[in-house]
Amino acid sequence: MADAHETDKNIEVWKIKKLIKALEAARGNGTSMISLIMPPRDQVSRVTKMLGDEFGTASNIKSRVNRQSVLGAITSAQQRLKLYNKVPPNGLVLYTGTIVTEDGKEKKVTIDFEPFRPINASLYLCDNKFHTEALNELLESDDKFGFIIMDGNGTLFGTLSGNTREVLHKFSVDLPKKHGRGGQSALRFARLRMEKRHNYVRKCAELATQFYINPTTSQPNVSGLILAGSADFKTELSQSDMFDPRLQAKILNVVDVSYGGENGFNQAIELSSEILSNVKFIQEKRLIGKYFEEISQDTGKYVFGVDDTLKALEMGSVETLIVWENLDMNRYVLKNGTTGEIVIQHFNKEQEADQSNFRDPVSSSDYEEMEDKIPAPLCEVVAHAATAAVAAPPPSRISQTIRGISVVAPLLSACAQKGENKLVLPKEKQSGMNGAPLLSACAQKGKIKIVLPKEIQSGINEVPLHNIDEVAAKYFVILP
């Protein structure tokens, strides 16, 4: 189960992705949109002076409309910087300017925030769009991987994080070679040779624990471990009882390299690139696999759907929460204008556009939004409410699967309601193609059974597994 820090990090990454999507879609007239990025240890006074100089330059723009827009954006940036005495530890990102909305109206926006990790870029641009390249770089994996390059001449300990590799420690060793001296000394020479090899492996195991185990948490400080070398020492280390079992569980690959030292380090990185790129995918696959295992075994320790998930969260019965990253749904706290009753609703974009959803279905009274309760993204609400949360990337089969069964899917320690070995969706959450309700779906051996209401049945009730992707594209249903 992910710790609180990992959960917060996932939420921050999700927020940045959503922000980038909105910023990239924004467009303005002329060059009235400012992108400003200040790295850590930069000076607010320096940027303030630079903006003052830019204000003077922008005053000479011939187009009156464009000149006013640019000057307004620079003024907004100057006013927002007055809120900061110094640049935050992770840097400062500021976007401001006049954008054109979908209905053709102009709207002033100003967004400023401290990134969730240090941003090393320095940027100032006036354009008809916001520049988010530096933010995209923040989203690149910052997982740290450990490397042990071990051969008969010595060992190197290193780490790789993103595009940065670091050598933590390296040492040389002088091991006796095999020789043909015989007689009574042959066994003694062999015993001494094996003893020195044993001591060498033990030293490497001890140093691995020193470099790759966090003494504060007693947990590995790397996401994975790669063992490499030109002899069989790497295999001997991985199978040794002296090697910390916490690190053994982190071994991703054991590779053969032609060199030792730093050249071997570089070669090991190259040979392991595919495995390292798939680490996140493998973790997500295992997570979804656990969810499907609960479903196939009919343990009752699972539930899906917004309402049922929120009820389970309120009960405190959620152990692991899986949230689809592209969950485009907001949580509204509404008040009945007539009775004063407080109502909590969850709407997607289409439902938000339908004003009937903001009226009481019984009395037709209008719902009012609570002034102190602005609409909040449901993904953020449920993630903060759970002890663990993982957001899956949308292009993957995993997120397609999550969308297939529902939008949020927790593993529970309490039973969910089921009916006769079928996963039955409550009426209010039935959904399908063109608004046609999907009543229920259940897993069977070798096939997927899809039960549709009579009015939309077209002779397709049971679908072979090899056609499941076509069905998924049509009905958004995937089950193992």
Short mmCIF file of C-alpha atoms in Angstrom, two decimals:
data_model
loop_
_atom_site.label_atom_id
_atom_site.label_comp_id
_atom_site.label_asym_id
_atom_site.label_seq_id
_atom_site.Cartn_x
_atom_site.Cartn_y
_atom_site.Cartn_z
CA MET A 1 0.00 0.00 0.00
CA ALA A 2 1.38 3.39 -0.97
CA ASP A 3 2.33 5.68 1.86
CA ALA A 4 0.84 9.12 2.43
CA HIS A 5 3.73 10.86 0.66
CA GLU A 6 3.24 8.75 -2.47
CA THR A 7 -0.50 9.43 -2.39
CA ASP A 8 0.04 13.20 -2.15
CA LYS A 9 2.56 13.02 -4.97
CA ASN A 10 0.08 11.19 -7.21
CA ILE A 11 -2.53 13.86 -6.51
CA GLU A 12 -0.06 16.67 -7.29
CA VAL A 13 0.92 14.98 -10.56
CA TRP A 14 -2.75 14.64 -11.46
CA LYS A 15 -3.34 18.35 -10.72
CA ILE A 16 -0.39 19.37 -12.91
CA LYS A 17 -1.60 17.17 -15.78
CA LYS A 18 -5.07 18.68 -15.59
CA LEU A 19 -3.60 22.20 -15.45
CA ILE A 20 -1.33 21.54 -18.44
CA LYS A 21 -4.29 20.29 -20.45
CA ALA A 22 -6.23 23.50 -19.71
CA LEU A 23 -3.24 25.76 -20.39
CA GLU A 24 -2.41 24.10 -23.70
CA ALA A 25 -6.00 24.53 -24.88
CA ALA A 26 -6.04 28.27 -24.06
CA ARG A 27 -5.49 30.75 -26.89
CA GLY A 28 -5.38 34.53 -27.00
CA ASN A 29 -5.28 37.40 -29.46
CA GLY A 30 -1.86 38.79 -30.29
CA THR A 31 0.89 38.27 -27.72
CA SER A 32 -1.13 38.92 -24.60
CA MET A 33 -0.35 35.66 -22.76
CA ILE A 34 2.68 35.60 -20.44
CA SER A 35 4.49 32.44 -19.36
CA LEU A 36 6.89 33.09 -16.47
CA ILE A 37 8.95 30.46 -14.66
CA MET A 38 11.43 31.22 -11.87
CA PRO A 39 13.76 28.45 -10.66
CA PRO A 40 14.68 28.00 -6.97
CA ARG A 41 17.12 30.60 -5.60
CA ASP A 42 16.08 33.12 -8.27
CA GLN A 43 15.40 36.68 -7.09
CA VAL A 44 11.91 38.20 -7.16
CA SER A 45 13.51 41.65 -7.45
CA ARG A 46 15.33 40.62 -10.64
CA VAL A 47 12.13 39.45 -12.32
CA THR A 48 10.22 42.52 -11.11
CA LYS A 49 12.85 44.77 -12.71
CA MET A 50 12.74 42.73 -15.90
CA LEU A 51 8.94 43.09 -16.07
CA GLY A 52 9.32 46.85 -15.61
CA ASP A 53 11.67 46.98 -18.60
CA GLU A 54 9.25 44.84 -20.62
CA PHE A 55 6.42 47.23 -19.72
CA GLY A 56 8.37 50.10 -21.26
CA THR A 57 9.09 48.08 -24.40
CA ALA A 58 5.46 46.95 -24.75
CA SER A 59 4.30 50.58 -24.61
CA ASN A 60 5.68 50.97 -28.15
CA ILE A 61 3.44 48.26 -29.68
CA LYS A 62 1.55 49.89 -32.55
CA SER A 63 -1.68 47.91 -32.28
CA ARG A 64 -3.77 49.56 -29.57
CA VAL A 65 -5.73 46.41 -28.68
CA ASN A 66 -2.64 44.22 -28.50
CA ARG A 67 -0.70 46.90 -26.59
CA GLN A 68 -3.39 47.17 -23.93
CA SER A 69 -3.62 43.39 -23.58
CA VAL A 70 0.14 42.96 -23.19
CA LEU A 71 0.43 45.86 -20.74
CA GLY A 72 -2.48 44.43 -18.75
CA ALA A 73 -0.81 41.00 -18.59
CA ILE A 74 2.51 42.49 -17.45
CA THR A 75 0.70 44.52 -14.78
CA SER A 76 -1.10 41.38 -13.55
CA ALA A 77 2.23 39.56 -13.32
CA GLN A 78 3.78 42.44 -11.37
CA GLN A 79 0.85 42.55 -8.95
CA ARG A 80 0.97 38.79 -8.37
CA LEU A 81 4.73 38.84 -7.70
CA LYS A 82 4.14 41.38 -4.92
CA LEU A 83 2.61 38.50 -2.93
CA TYR A 84 5.98 36.76 -2.77
CA ASN A 85 8.90 37.96 -0.64
CA LYS A 86 11.13 35.28 -2.14
CA VAL A 87 10.95 32.44 -4.64
CA PRO A 88 9.52 29.25 -3.03
CA PRO A 89 11.91 26.29 -2.50
CA ASN A 90 10.66 24.47 -5.63
CA GLY A 91 10.50 27.59 -7.80
CA LEU A 92 7.55 29.64 -9.02
CA VAL A 93 5.33 29.25 -12.10
CA LEU A 94 3.11 32.12 -13.27
CA TYR A 95 0.72 32.24 -16.22
CA THR A 96 -1.31 35.37 -16.89
CA GLY A 97 -3.04 37.05 -19.80
CA THR A 98 -6.26 37.43 -21.74
CA ILE A 99 -7.65 34.27 -23.33
CA VAL A 100 -10.53 33.77 -25.74
CA THR A 101 -13.25 31.48 -24.38
CA GLU A 102 -15.25 28.93 -26.37
CA ASP A 103 -18.06 31.42 -26.92
CA GLY A 104 -15.62 34.02 -28.31
CA LYS A 105 -15.47 36.24 -25.23
CA GLU A 106 -12.24 37.52 -23.70
CA LYS A 107 -11.34 36.48 -20.17
CA LYS A 108 -8.43 37.50 -17.94
CA VAL A 109 -6.69 34.63 -16.15
CA THR A 110 -3.82 34.53 -13.66
CA ILE A 111 -2.43 31.24 -12.34
CA ASP A 112 0.54 31.03 -9.99
CA PHE A 113 1.80 28.06 -7.96
CA GLU A 114 4.84 26.31 -6.54
CA PRO A 115 5.59 23.03 -8.39
CA PHE A 116 5.49 19.77 -6.43
CA ARG A 117 9.23 19.34 -7.06
CA PRO A 118 12.06 21.72 -8.05
CA ILE A 119 11.82 23.17 -11.54
CA ASN A 120 15.16 24.04 -13.09
CA ALA A 121 13.89 26.05 -16.05
CA SER A 122 13.94 29.84 -16.35
CA LEU A 123 11.40 31.28 -18.77
CA TYR A 124 9.72 34.51 -19.82
CA LEU A 125 7.63 34.53 -23.00
CA CYS A 126 4.83 36.67 -24.44
CA ASP A 127 2.82 34.72 -27.02
CA ASN A 128 -0.70 33.86 -28.14
CA LYS A 129 -0.51 30.68 -26.04
CA PHE A 130 0.90 29.49 -22.73
CA HIS A 131 4.14 27.51 -22.85
CA THR A 132 4.03 24.34 -20.73
CA GLU A 133 7.13 22.46 -21.91
CA ALA A 134 8.88 22.91 -18.56
CA LEU A 135 5.82 21.59 -16.70
CA ASN A 136 5.75 18.50 -18.90
CA GLU A 137 9.33 17.80 -17.89
CA LEU A 138 8.20 17.77 -14.25
CA LEU A 139 5.93 14.84 -15.07
CA GLU A 140 8.76 12.70 -16.35
CA SER A 141 9.43 9.82 -14.00
CA ASP A 142 11.68 10.78 -11.11
CA ASP A 143 11.84 7.23 -9.77
CA LYS A 144 15.33 6.31 -8.62
CA PHE A 145 16.82 2.98 -9.64
CA GLY A 146 19.86 1.34 -8.11
CA PHE A 147 22.65 -0.31 -10.13
CA ILE A 148 25.29 -2.75 -8.88
CA ILE A 149 28.03 -3.44 -11.45
CA MET A 150 30.03 -6.39 -10.14
CA ASP A 151 32.86 -8.41 -11.69
CA GLY A 152 36.15 -10.01 -10.70
CA ASN A 153 37.99 -6.68 -10.57
CA GLY A 154 35.62 -4.65 -8.39
CA THR A 155 32.13 -3.28 -7.85
CA LEU A 156 30.36 -0.01 -8.61
CA PHE A 157 27.21 1.20 -6.84
CA GLY A 158 25.16 3.84 -8.65
CA THR A 159 21.69 5.29 -9.13
CA LEU A 160 19.69 6.51 -12.11
CA SER A 161 16.89 9.08 -11.78
CA GLY A 162 15.40 10.45 -14.98
CA ASN A 163 18.38 11.42 -17.12
CA THR A 164 20.74 11.82 -14.17
CA ARG A 165 23.08 9.02 -13.15
CA GLU A 166 25.21 9.12 -10.03
CA VAL A 167 28.09 6.92 -8.88
CA LEU A 168 27.67 6.34 -5.15
CA HIS A 169 30.75 4.23 -4.51
CA LYS A 170 33.21 1.96 -6.25
CA PHE A 171 36.07 -0.21 -5.07
CA SER A 172 38.58 -2.62 -6.56
CA VAL A 173 39.34 -6.16 -5.46
CA ASP A 174 42.24 -8.55 -6.08
CA LEU A 175 40.89 -12.07 -6.21
CA PRO A 176 43.16 -15.09 -6.76
CA LYS A 177 42.74 -16.73 -10.15
CA LYS A 178 42.35 -20.41 -10.86
CA HIS A 179 45.74 -22.07 -11.36
CA GLY A 180 47.25 -25.45 -12.10
CA ARG A 181 49.41 -25.86 -9.02
CA GLY A 182 48.76 -29.33 -7.67
CA GLY A 183 49.97 -31.51 -4.89
CA GLN A 184 48.88 -31.20 -1.33
CA SER A 185 48.40 -27.40 -1.68
CA ALA A 186 45.68 -27.63 -4.37
CA LEU A 187 42.80 -27.92 -1.91
CA ARG A 188 44.23 -25.16 0.27
CA PHE A 189 44.53 -22.78 -2.70
CA ALA A 190 40.96 -23.60 -3.78
CA ARG A 191 39.69 -23.04 -0.23
CA LEU A 192 41.46 -19.67 0.04
CA ARG A 193 40.06 -18.64 -3.35
CA MET A 194 36.49 -19.54 -2.34
CA GLU A 195 36.93 -17.75 0.99
CA LYS A 196 38.00 -14.53 -0.71
CA ARG A 197 35.10 -14.76 -3.18
CA HIS A 198 32.72 -15.27 -0.24
CA ASN A 199 34.14 -12.22 1.58
CA TYR A 200 33.84 -10.18 -1.63
CA VAL A 201 30.16 -11.07 -2.05
CA ARG A 202 29.51 -10.35 1.64
CA LYS A 203 31.12 -6.90 1.36
CA CYS A 204 28.99 -6.10 -1.70
CA ALA A 205 25.84 -7.22 0.12
CA GLU A 206 26.67 -5.05 3.14
CA LEU A 207 27.39 -2.00 0.97
CA ALA A 208 24.17 -2.55 -0.99
CA THR A 209 22.21 -2.36 2.27
CA GLN A 210 24.14 0.77 3.24
CA PHE A 211 23.43 2.59 -0.04
CA TYR A 212 19.95 1.36 -0.97
CA ILE A 213 18.16 1.03 2.39
CA ASN A 214 16.92 4.21 4.07
CA PRO A 215 18.04 3.97 7.74
CA THR A 216 15.14 6.16 8.88
CA THR A 217 12.33 4.10 7.34
CA SER A 218 14.21 0.79 7.04
CA GLN A 219 12.79 0.56 3.50
CA PRO A 220 14.55 0.61 0.10
CA ASN A 221 15.21 4.11 -1.22
CA VAL A 222 15.10 2.92 -4.84
CA SER A 223 12.15 1.82 -6.97
CA GLY A 224 14.10 -1.07 -8.46
CA LEU A 225 17.52 -2.67 -8.58
CA ILE A 226 19.59 -3.79 -11.58
CA LEU A 227 22.48 -6.23 -11.09
CA ALA A 228 25.07 -6.30 -13.87
CA GLY A 229 28.51 -7.74 -14.52
CA SER A 230 30.67 -9.83 -16.83
CA ALA A 231 31.03 -12.87 -14.56
CA ASP A 232 28.68 -14.89 -12.36
CA PHE A 233 29.23 -12.68 -9.29
CA LYS A 234 25.97 -10.78 -9.96
CA THR A 235 23.97 -14.02 -9.94
CA GLU A 236 25.80 -15.23 -6.85
CA LEU A 237 24.97 -11.96 -5.06
CA SER A 238 21.28 -12.06 -6.02
CA GLN A 239 20.93 -15.62 -4.69
CA SER A 240 23.06 -15.16 -1.59
CA ASP A 241 21.54 -15.34 1.89
CA MET A 242 23.75 -12.37 2.79
CA PHE A 243 21.86 -10.11 0.34
CA ASP A 244 19.13 -8.14 2.10
CA PRO A 245 15.72 -9.69 1.27
CA ARG A 246 14.23 -6.19 1.06
CA LEU A 247 16.57 -5.53 -1.85
CA GLN A 248 16.06 -8.96 -3.38
CA ALA A 249 12.40 -8.08 -3.80
CA LYS A 250 13.44 -4.94 -5.72
CA ILE A 251 15.58 -6.74 -8.34
CA LEU A 252 14.16 -5.91 -11.77
CA ASN A 253 16.81 -7.50 -13.95
CA VAL A 254 20.19 -9.25 -13.98
CA VAL A 255 22.16 -8.34 -17.12
CA ASP A 256 25.49 -9.32 -18.66
CA VAL A 257 27.78 -6.43 -19.59
CA SER A 258 31.15 -6.46 -21.32
CA TYR A 259 32.85 -4.02 -18.97
CA GLY A 260 33.16 -3.16 -15.31
CA GLY A 261 33.14 0.25 -13.65
CA GLU A 262 31.48 3.26 -15.25
CA ASN A 263 31.55 1.82 -18.77
CA GLY A 264 29.64 -1.17 -17.45
CA PHE A 265 27.26 1.21 -15.66
CA ASN A 266 26.44 2.97 -18.94
CA GLN A 267 25.97 -0.34 -20.74
CA ALA A 268 23.70 -1.67 -17.98
CA ILE A 269 21.52 1.45 -18.23
CA GLU A 270 21.20 0.97 -21.98
CA LEU A 271 20.36 -2.74 -21.70
CA SER A 272 17.76 -2.10 -18.98
CA SER A 273 16.03 0.90 -20.58
CA GLU A 274 12.95 -1.05 -21.69
CA ILE A 275 12.45 -2.65 -18.27
CA LEU A 276 12.85 0.68 -16.46
CA SER A 277 10.30 2.36 -18.72
CA ASN A 278 7.74 -0.35 -17.94
CA VAL A 279 8.09 -0.26 -14.14
CA LYS A 280 5.09 2.05 -13.65
CA PHE A 281 3.01 -0.01 -16.05
CA ILE A 282 3.91 -3.24 -14.24
CA GLN A 283 2.94 -1.74 -10.88
CA GLU A 284 -0.43 -0.66 -12.27
CA LYS A 285 -0.97 -4.04 -13.90
CA ARG A 286 -0.40 -5.79 -10.57
CA LEU A 287 -2.82 -3.42 -8.86
CA ILE A 288 -5.59 -4.06 -11.39
CA GLY A 289 -4.76 -7.78 -11.29
CA LYS A 290 -5.47 -7.79 -7.57
CA TYR A 291 -8.80 -6.07 -8.17
CA PHE A 292 -9.81 -8.63 -10.82
CA GLU A 293 -8.72 -11.45 -8.54
CA GLU A 294 -11.19 -10.23 -5.93
CA ILE A 295 -13.91 -10.13 -8.60
CA SER A 296 -13.16 -13.58 -10.03
CA GLN A 297 -13.06 -15.17 -6.57
CA ASP A 298 -16.28 -13.38 -5.60
CA THR A 299 -14.79 -12.33 -2.26
CA GLY A 300 -17.05 -9.32 -1.82
CA LYS A 301 -14.03 -7.15 -1.03
CA TYR A 302 -14.62 -4.80 -3.93
CA VAL A 303 -17.10 -2.20 -5.10
CA PHE A 304 -17.37 0.23 -7.99
CA GLY A 305 -19.28 3.37 -8.87
CA VAL A 306 -19.19 6.85 -7.41
CA ASP A 307 -21.97 6.51 -4.83
CA ASP A 308 -20.95 3.09 -3.51
CA THR A 309 -17.31 4.13 -3.37
CA LEU A 310 -18.08 7.28 -1.38
CA LYS A 311 -20.24 5.27 1.03
CA ALA A 312 -17.37 2.82 1.52
CA LEU A 313 -14.96 5.71 2.15
CA GLU A 314 -17.30 7.16 4.78
CA MET A 315 -17.44 3.74 6.46
CA GLY A 316 -13.64 3.60 6.50
CA SER A 317 -13.67 0.22 4.76
CA VAL A 318 -11.47 1.10 1.77
CA GLU A 319 -8.01 -0.44 1.76
CA THR A 320 -6.90 0.56 -1.75
CA LEU A 321 -8.54 3.12 -4.01
CA ILE A 322 -8.01 3.01 -7.78
CA VAL A 323 -8.95 6.22 -9.57
CA TRP A 324 -9.09 6.67 -13.32
CA GLU A 325 -6.86 9.61 -14.13
CA ASN A 326 -9.27 11.14 -16.65
CA LEU A 327 -12.21 11.08 -14.28
CA ASP A 328 -13.90 14.27 -15.48
CA MET A 329 -16.46 14.70 -12.71
CA ASN A 330 -16.99 17.41 -10.10
CA ARG A 331 -18.51 17.29 -6.63
CA TYR A 332 -21.19 19.92 -5.95
CA VAL A 333 -22.55 20.94 -2.55
CA LEU A 334 -26.00 22.37 -3.32
CA LYS A 335 -28.76 23.89 -1.24
CA ASN A 336 -32.46 23.54 -1.95
CA GLY A 337 -33.77 27.09 -2.31
CA THR A 338 -37.14 26.18 -0.79
CA THR A 339 -36.44 23.69 2.00
CA GLY A 340 -32.84 24.65 2.75
CA GLU A 341 -31.79 20.99 2.46
CA ILE A 342 -28.11 20.42 1.62
CA VAL A 343 -27.59 18.03 -1.32
CA ILE A 344 -24.30 16.60 -2.62
CA GLN A 345 -24.22 15.75 -6.32
CA HIS A 346 -21.56 14.48 -8.72
CA PHE A 347 -21.76 15.64 -12.35
CA ASN A 348 -19.67 15.22 -15.48
CA LYS A 349 -19.48 17.96 -18.13
CA GLU A 350 -22.61 16.82 -19.96
CA GLN A 351 -24.59 16.69 -16.72
CA GLU A 352 -23.29 20.13 -15.69
CA ALA A 353 -24.69 21.57 -18.91
CA ASP A 354 -28.15 20.13 -18.15
CA GLN A 355 -29.88 22.65 -15.88
CA SER A 356 -32.49 20.07 -14.83
CA ASN A 357 -29.79 18.44 -12.70
CA PHE A 358 -29.68 21.62 -10.61
CA ARG A 359 -33.37 21.37 -9.68
CA ASP A 360 -35.16 19.24 -7.10
CA PRO A 361 -36.79 16.38 -9.07
CA VAL A 362 -39.82 16.39 -6.72
CA SER A 363 -40.60 20.07 -6.09
CA SER A 364 -38.73 21.50 -9.13
CA SER A 365 -37.08 24.01 -6.77
CA ASP A 366 -33.75 25.36 -7.95
CA TYR A 367 -30.58 24.25 -6.21
CA GLU A 368 -28.17 27.00 -5.15
CA GLU A 369 -24.42 26.52 -5.02
CA MET A 370 -23.00 27.06 -1.54
CA GLU A 371 -20.77 30.16 -1.63
CA ASP A 372 -18.07 28.57 0.53
CA LYS A 373 -18.25 25.21 -1.31
CA ILE A 374 -16.94 25.63 -4.83
CA PRO A 375 -17.20 22.59 -7.16
CA ALA A 376 -14.26 20.27 -6.49
CA PRO A 377 -12.87 17.59 -8.84
CA LEU A 378 -14.14 14.23 -7.60
CA CYS A 379 -10.76 12.63 -8.30
CA GLU A 380 -9.14 14.94 -5.77
CA VAL A 381 -11.92 14.49 -3.21
CA VAL A 382 -11.82 10.69 -3.14
CA ALA A 383 -8.03 10.54 -3.33
CA HIS A 384 -7.68 12.71 -0.22
CA ALA A 385 -10.27 10.59 1.57
CA ALA A 386 -8.41 7.32 1.02
CA THR A 387 -5.28 5.91 2.56
CA ALA A 388 -3.94 4.99 -0.86
CA ALA A 389 -4.64 6.18 -4.39
CA VAL A 390 -3.19 5.33 -7.77
CA ALA A 391 -4.03 7.15 -10.99
CA ALA A 392 -3.57 5.15 -14.18
CA PRO A 393 -2.51 6.82 -17.46
CA PRO A 394 -5.42 7.06 -19.92
CA PRO A 395 -3.79 5.40 -22.98
CA SER A 396 -3.17 2.13 -21.15
CA ARG A 397 -5.37 -0.96 -21.17
CA ILE A 398 -5.52 -0.52 -17.42
CA SER A 399 -7.40 2.78 -17.47
CA GLN A 400 -9.68 1.45 -20.21
CA THR A 401 -10.47 -1.41 -17.85
CA ILE A 402 -11.19 0.97 -14.98
CA ARG A 403 -13.54 2.94 -17.18
CA GLY A 404 -15.11 -0.35 -18.24
CA ILE A 405 -16.27 -1.36 -14.79
CA SER A 406 -16.72 2.12 -13.38
CA VAL A 407 -14.93 5.38 -12.72
CA VAL A 408 -13.60 4.54 -9.27
CA ALA A 409 -12.86 1.07 -7.95
CA PRO A 410 -11.83 0.38 -4.35
CA LEU A 411 -10.79 -2.91 -2.75
CA LEU A 412 -12.84 -3.27 0.39
CA SER A 413 -12.65 -5.02 3.70
CA ALA A 414 -16.46 -5.12 3.75
CA CYS A 415 -18.82 -6.96 1.41
CA ALA A 416 -20.54 -5.22 -1.49
CA GLN A 417 -24.04 -6.14 -2.57
CA LYS A 418 -24.18 -8.61 -5.43
CA GLY A 419 -26.89 -10.68 -7.05
CA GLU A 420 -26.51 -14.29 -8.18
CA ASN A 421 -22.85 -14.13 -9.22
CA LYS A 422 -23.50 -11.11 -11.43
CA LEU A 423 -22.04 -7.65 -11.05
CA VAL A 424 -25.23 -5.64 -11.07
CA LEU A 425 -25.05 -1.89 -11.62
CA PRO A 426 -27.67 0.14 -9.74
CA LYS A 427 -30.11 1.91 -12.04
CA GLU A 428 -28.73 5.35 -11.36
CA LYS A 429 -25.30 4.27 -12.60
CA GLN A 430 -26.35 2.25 -15.64
CA SER A 431 -24.66 3.58 -18.72
CA GLY A 432 -23.77 2.47 -22.21
CA MET A 433 -23.67 3.39 -25.84
CA ASN A 434 -25.96 6.27 -26.87
CA GLY A 435 -27.44 6.42 -23.40
CA ALA A 436 -28.67 2.82 -23.51
CA PRO A 437 -28.39 1.28 -20.03
CA LEU A 438 -26.00 -1.59 -19.39
CA LEU A 439 -27.79 -3.67 -16.75
CA SER A 440 -25.15 -6.16 -15.69
CA ALA A 441 -21.95 -7.97 -16.66
CA CYS A 442 -20.44 -11.12 -15.26
CA ALA A 443 -17.21 -13.04 -15.86
CA GLN A 444 -17.46 -16.63 -17.11
CA LYS A 445 -14.84 -19.19 -18.06
CA GLY A 446 -13.44 -18.40 -21.50
CA LYS A 447 -15.97 -15.73 -22.37
CA ILE A 448 -17.57 -12.49 -21.29
CA LYS A 449 -21.31 -12.34 -20.85
CA ILE A 450 -23.01 -9.02 -21.43
CA VAL A 451 -26.68 -8.70 -20.49
CA LEU A 452 -28.47 -5.83 -22.20
CA PRO A 453 -32.06 -4.63 -21.80
CA LYS A 454 -34.48 -6.08 -24.34
CA GLU A 455 -34.99 -2.84 -26.22
CA ILE A 456 -31.36 -2.68 -27.32
CA GLN A 457 -30.45 -6.36 -27.58
CA SER A 458 -29.21 -7.21 -31.06
CA GLY A 459 -28.43 -10.88 -30.73
CA ILE A 460 -25.13 -10.23 -28.96
CA ASN A 461 -25.33 -11.63 -25.45
CA GLU A 462 -22.15 -13.65 -25.21
CA VAL A 463 -18.90 -12.45 -26.70
CA PRO A 464 -15.71 -14.56 -27.08
CA LEU A 465 -12.59 -13.22 -25.40
CA HIS A 466 -10.80 -12.51 -28.67
CA ASN A 467 -13.51 -9.98 -29.55
CA ILE A 468 -13.47 -8.27 -26.18
CA ASP A 469 -11.61 -5.17 -27.43
CA GLU A 470 -14.34 -4.54 -30.01
CA VAL A 471 -16.98 -4.91 -27.32
CA ALA A 472 -15.01 -2.62 -25.01
CA ALA A 473 -14.91 0.07 -27.66
CA LYS A 474 -18.66 -0.23 -28.13
CA TYR A 475 -20.00 -0.85 -24.63
CA PHE A 476 -17.07 0.14 -22.38
CA VAL A 477 -17.02 -3.26 -20.67
CA ILE A 478 -13.87 -5.22 -19.88
CA LEU A 479 -13.74 -8.05 -17.38
CA PRO A 480 -11.16 -10.85 -17.10
#
